[in-house]
PDB file of C-alpha atoms in Angstrom:
ATOM      1  CA  MET A  18     -71.641 -31.167  13.962  1.00  0.00           C
ATOM      2  CA  ARG A  19     -68.214 -30.899  12.417  1.00  0.00           C
ATOM      3  CA  GLY A  20     -65.978 -28.005  13.286  1.00  0.00           C
ATOM      4  CA  ASP A  21     -63.487 -26.104  11.192  1.00  0.00           C
ATOM      5  CA  ALA A  22     -60.530 -28.043  12.550  1.00  0.00           C
ATOM      6  CA  ILE A  23     -58.247 -30.171  10.413  1.00  0.00           C
ATOM      7  CA  GLY A  24     -56.734 -33.141  12.182  1.00  0.00           C
ATOM      8  CA  VAL A  25     -53.039 -33.850  11.691  1.00  0.00           C
ATOM      9  CA  LEU A  26     -51.689 -37.337  12.347  1.00  0.00           C
ATOM     10  CA  THR A  27     -47.914 -37.731  12.298  1.00  0.00           C
ATOM     11  CA  VAL A  28     -46.436 -41.146  11.558  1.00  0.00           C
ATOM     12  CA  ALA A  29     -42.727 -40.639  12.189  1.00  0.00           C
ATOM     13  CA  GLY A  30     -39.922 -43.074  12.886  1.00  0.00           C
ATOM     14  CA  ASP A  31     -39.729 -46.834  12.631  1.00  0.00           C
ATOM     15  CA  ILE A  32     -43.162 -48.456  12.595  1.00  0.00           C
ATOM     16  CA  VAL A  33     -43.278 -50.891  15.504  1.00  0.00           C
ATOM     17  CA  ASP A  34     -45.860 -52.968  17.339  1.00  0.00           C
ATOM     18  CA  GLY A  35     -47.189 -51.849  20.703  1.00  0.00           C
ATOM     19  CA  SER A  36     -46.735 -48.489  22.408  1.00  0.00           C
ATOM     20  CA  ALA A  37     -43.840 -46.053  22.300  1.00  0.00           C
ATOM     21  CA  GLY A  38     -43.025 -42.406  22.759  1.00  0.00           C
ATOM     22  CA  PRO A  39     -42.024 -39.732  20.237  1.00  0.00           C
ATOM     23  CA  GLY A  40     -39.602 -40.755  17.510  1.00  0.00           C
ATOM     24  CA  THR A  41     -41.215 -44.138  16.943  1.00  0.00           C
ATOM     25  CA  ALA A  42     -44.451 -44.832  15.094  1.00  0.00           C
ATOM     26  CA  ALA A  43     -45.875 -47.447  17.437  1.00  0.00           C
ATOM     27  CA  GLY A  44     -49.044 -49.010  16.047  1.00  0.00           C
ATOM     28  CA  GLU A  45     -50.968 -48.922  19.310  1.00  0.00           C
ATOM     29  CA  THR A  46     -49.922 -45.369  20.210  1.00  0.00           C
ATOM     30  CA  VAL A  47     -50.659 -43.863  16.788  1.00  0.00           C
ATOM     31  CA  THR A  48     -53.949 -45.739  16.436  1.00  0.00           C
ATOM     32  CA  LYS A  49     -55.127 -44.689  19.893  1.00  0.00           C
ATOM     33  CA  ALA A  50     -54.343 -41.027  19.152  1.00  0.00           C
ATOM     34  CA  MET A  51     -56.190 -41.277  15.838  1.00  0.00           C
ATOM     35  CA  LEU A  52     -59.298 -42.916  17.273  1.00  0.00           C
ATOM     36  CA  ASN A  53     -59.410 -40.470  20.223  1.00  0.00           C
ATOM     37  CA  GLY A  54     -59.349 -37.579  17.765  1.00  0.00           C
ATOM     38  CA  LEU A  55     -62.090 -39.141  15.640  1.00  0.00           C
ATOM     39  CA  ALA A  56     -64.320 -39.618  18.690  1.00  0.00           C
ATOM     40  CA  LYS A  57     -64.546 -35.828  19.119  1.00  0.00           C
ATOM     41  CA  LYS A  58     -66.182 -35.516  15.681  1.00  0.00           C
ATOM     42  CA  ASP A  59     -64.996 -31.923  15.386  1.00  0.00           C
ATOM     43  CA  ARG A  60     -62.695 -32.296  12.369  1.00  0.00           C
ATOM     44  CA  ASN A  61     -63.607 -31.715   8.751  1.00  0.00           C
ATOM     45  CA  ALA A  62     -60.458 -33.214   7.188  1.00  0.00           C
ATOM     46  CA  LEU A  63     -57.368 -35.219   8.075  1.00  0.00           C
ATOM     47  CA  VAL A  64     -53.755 -34.675   7.045  1.00  0.00           C
ATOM     48  CA  VAL A  65     -51.399 -37.613   7.605  1.00  0.00           C
ATOM     49  CA  ARG A  66     -47.712 -36.681   7.634  1.00  0.00           C
ATOM     50  CA  ILE A  67     -45.481 -39.698   7.045  1.00  0.00           C
ATOM     51  CA  GLU A  68     -41.768 -39.761   7.794  1.00  0.00           C
ATOM     52  CA  ALA A  69     -41.237 -43.498   8.211  1.00  0.00           C
ATOM     53  CA  PRO A  70     -38.928 -46.051   6.599  1.00  0.00           C
ATOM     54  CA  GLY A  71     -41.237 -48.951   7.447  1.00  0.00           C
ATOM     55  CA  GLY A  72     -41.128 -51.660  10.036  1.00  0.00           C
ATOM     56  CA  SER A  73     -43.852 -53.905  11.381  1.00  0.00           C
ATOM     57  CA  ALA A  74     -46.445 -54.887   8.784  1.00  0.00           C
ATOM     58  CA  ARG A  75     -49.005 -55.485  11.525  1.00  0.00           C
ATOM     59  CA  ALA A  76     -48.499 -52.025  13.056  1.00  0.00           C
ATOM     60  CA  ALA A  77     -48.621 -50.354   9.619  1.00  0.00           C
ATOM     61  CA  GLU A  78     -51.912 -52.095   8.848  1.00  0.00           C
ATOM     62  CA  ARG A  79     -53.313 -51.088  12.216  1.00  0.00           C
ATOM     63  CA  ILE A  80     -52.475 -47.439  11.513  1.00  0.00           C
ATOM     64  CA  ARG A  81     -53.922 -47.723   7.998  1.00  0.00           C
ATOM     65  CA  GLN A  82     -57.168 -49.114   9.408  1.00  0.00           C
ATOM     66  CA  ALA A  83     -57.444 -46.160  11.819  1.00  0.00           C
ATOM     67  CA  ILE A  84     -57.081 -43.791   8.866  1.00  0.00           C
ATOM     68  CA  LEU A  85     -59.766 -45.727   6.996  1.00  0.00           C
ATOM     69  CA  ALA A  86     -62.033 -45.144  10.019  1.00  0.00           C
ATOM     70  CA  ALA A  87     -61.645 -41.409   9.371  1.00  0.00           C
ATOM     71  CA  LYS A  88     -62.680 -41.957   5.772  1.00  0.00           C
ATOM     72  CA  ALA A  89     -65.684 -43.960   6.970  1.00  0.00           C
ATOM     73  CA  GLN A  90     -66.738 -40.843   8.901  1.00  0.00           C
ATOM     74  CA  GLY A  91     -66.639 -38.902   5.647  1.00  0.00           C
ATOM     75  CA  LEU A  92     -63.377 -37.059   6.276  1.00  0.00           C
ATOM     76  CA  PRO A  93     -61.170 -36.395   3.266  1.00  0.00           C
ATOM     77  CA  VAL A  94     -57.654 -37.724   3.933  1.00  0.00           C
ATOM     78  CA  VAL A  95     -54.568 -36.018   2.512  1.00  0.00           C
ATOM     79  CA  VAL A  96     -51.192 -37.726   2.899  1.00  0.00           C
ATOM     80  CA  SER A  97     -47.976 -35.707   2.970  1.00  0.00           C
ATOM     81  CA  MET A  98     -44.777 -37.725   2.582  1.00  0.00           C
ATOM     82  CA  GLY A  99     -41.553 -36.423   4.090  1.00  0.00           C
ATOM     83  CA  SER A 100     -38.061 -37.506   3.081  1.00  0.00           C
ATOM     84  CA  VAL A 101     -39.005 -41.177   3.429  1.00  0.00           C
ATOM     85  CA  ALA A 102     -42.277 -43.064   3.313  1.00  0.00           C
ATOM     86  CA  ALA A 103     -41.150 -46.531   2.368  1.00  0.00           C
ATOM     87  CA  SER A 104     -42.438 -50.030   3.005  1.00  0.00           C
ATOM     88  CA  GLY A 105     -44.910 -49.749   5.907  1.00  0.00           C
ATOM     89  CA  GLY A 106     -44.897 -45.955   5.561  1.00  0.00           C
ATOM     90  CA  TYR A 107     -45.940 -46.331   1.933  1.00  0.00           C
ATOM     91  CA  TRP A 108     -48.616 -48.847   2.938  1.00  0.00           C
ATOM     92  CA  VAL A 109     -50.085 -46.355   5.422  1.00  0.00           C
ATOM     93  CA  ALA A 110     -50.078 -43.717   2.661  1.00  0.00           C
ATOM     94  CA  THR A 111     -52.258 -45.844   0.403  1.00  0.00           C
ATOM     95  CA  SER A 112     -55.256 -45.039   2.610  1.00  0.00           C
ATOM     96  CA  GLY A 113     -55.199 -41.376   1.561  1.00  0.00           C
ATOM     97  CA  ASP A 114     -57.506 -39.756  -0.974  1.00  0.00           C
ATOM     98  CA  THR A 115     -54.634 -37.573  -2.168  1.00  0.00           C
ATOM     99  CA  ILE A 116     -50.902 -38.180  -1.696  1.00  0.00           C
ATOM    100  CA  PHE A 117     -48.215 -35.490  -1.916  1.00  0.00           C
ATOM    101  CA  ALA A 118     -44.528 -36.366  -2.060  1.00  0.00           C
ATOM    102  CA  GLU A 119     -41.439 -34.198  -2.216  1.00  0.00           C
ATOM    103  CA  PRO A 120     -39.228 -34.537  -5.318  1.00  0.00           C
ATOM    104  CA  ASN A 121     -36.620 -36.380  -3.221  1.00  0.00           C
ATOM    105  CA  THR A 122     -39.007 -38.526  -1.153  1.00  0.00           C
ATOM    106  CA  ILE A 123     -37.875 -42.137  -0.913  1.00  0.00           C
ATOM    107  CA  THR A 124     -41.007 -44.215  -1.231  1.00  0.00           C
ATOM    108  CA  GLY A 125     -42.308 -47.598  -2.346  1.00  0.00           C
ATOM    109  CA  SER A 126     -40.905 -51.035  -1.625  1.00  0.00           C
ATOM    110  CA  ILE A 127     -43.804 -52.891  -0.072  1.00  0.00           C
ATOM    111  CA  GLY A 128     -42.638 -56.391   0.566  1.00  0.00           C
ATOM    112  CA  ILE A 129     -40.957 -58.640   2.977  1.00  0.00           C
ATOM    113  CA  PHE A 130     -37.550 -60.152   3.271  1.00  0.00           C
ATOM    114  CA  GLY A 131     -36.885 -63.157   5.405  1.00  0.00           C
ATOM    115  CA  ILE A 132     -34.166 -65.678   5.976  1.00  0.00           C
ATOM    116  CA  ILE A 133     -35.041 -69.243   6.830  1.00  0.00           C
ATOM    117  CA  PRO A 134     -32.018 -71.217   7.987  1.00  0.00           C
ATOM    118  CA  THR A 135     -31.773 -74.801   6.841  1.00  0.00           C
ATOM    119  CA  PHE A 136     -29.334 -77.397   8.036  1.00  0.00           C
ATOM    120  CA  GLU A 137     -29.710 -80.160   5.461  1.00  0.00           C
ATOM    121  CA  ASN A 138     -26.290 -79.577   3.914  1.00  0.00           C
ATOM    122  CA  SER A 139     -24.400 -78.300   6.943  1.00  0.00           C
ATOM    123  CA  LEU A 140     -23.215 -81.734   8.108  1.00  0.00           C
ATOM    124  CA  LYS A 141     -21.982 -82.909   4.668  1.00  0.00           C
TER     125      LYS A 141
END
């Protein structure tokens, strides 16, 4: 039986792979906290607060999948964006049923940037 509690998941800081303490949104740490909360089955909704500029695509997807597990349990998911929810933070937000952003929230910019060094012309 579901309780009257609303779960709150905070995704704050750079999104990184693995585990980390407060101030960093580590994929493993955030996902573990989310899944532990879901196991109790005493929530009737989930609020996800995002304050993250992005980071690891793999960690962001892992967090997004944990949020989708809440939706699979029938929980409505509301996303609240802070001052920044860009790149991986924006990707995590896409799992919400409803998304709220502040007028000055910096958001968007899903993509990747990479540099591949080549040496073909360096010896000419």
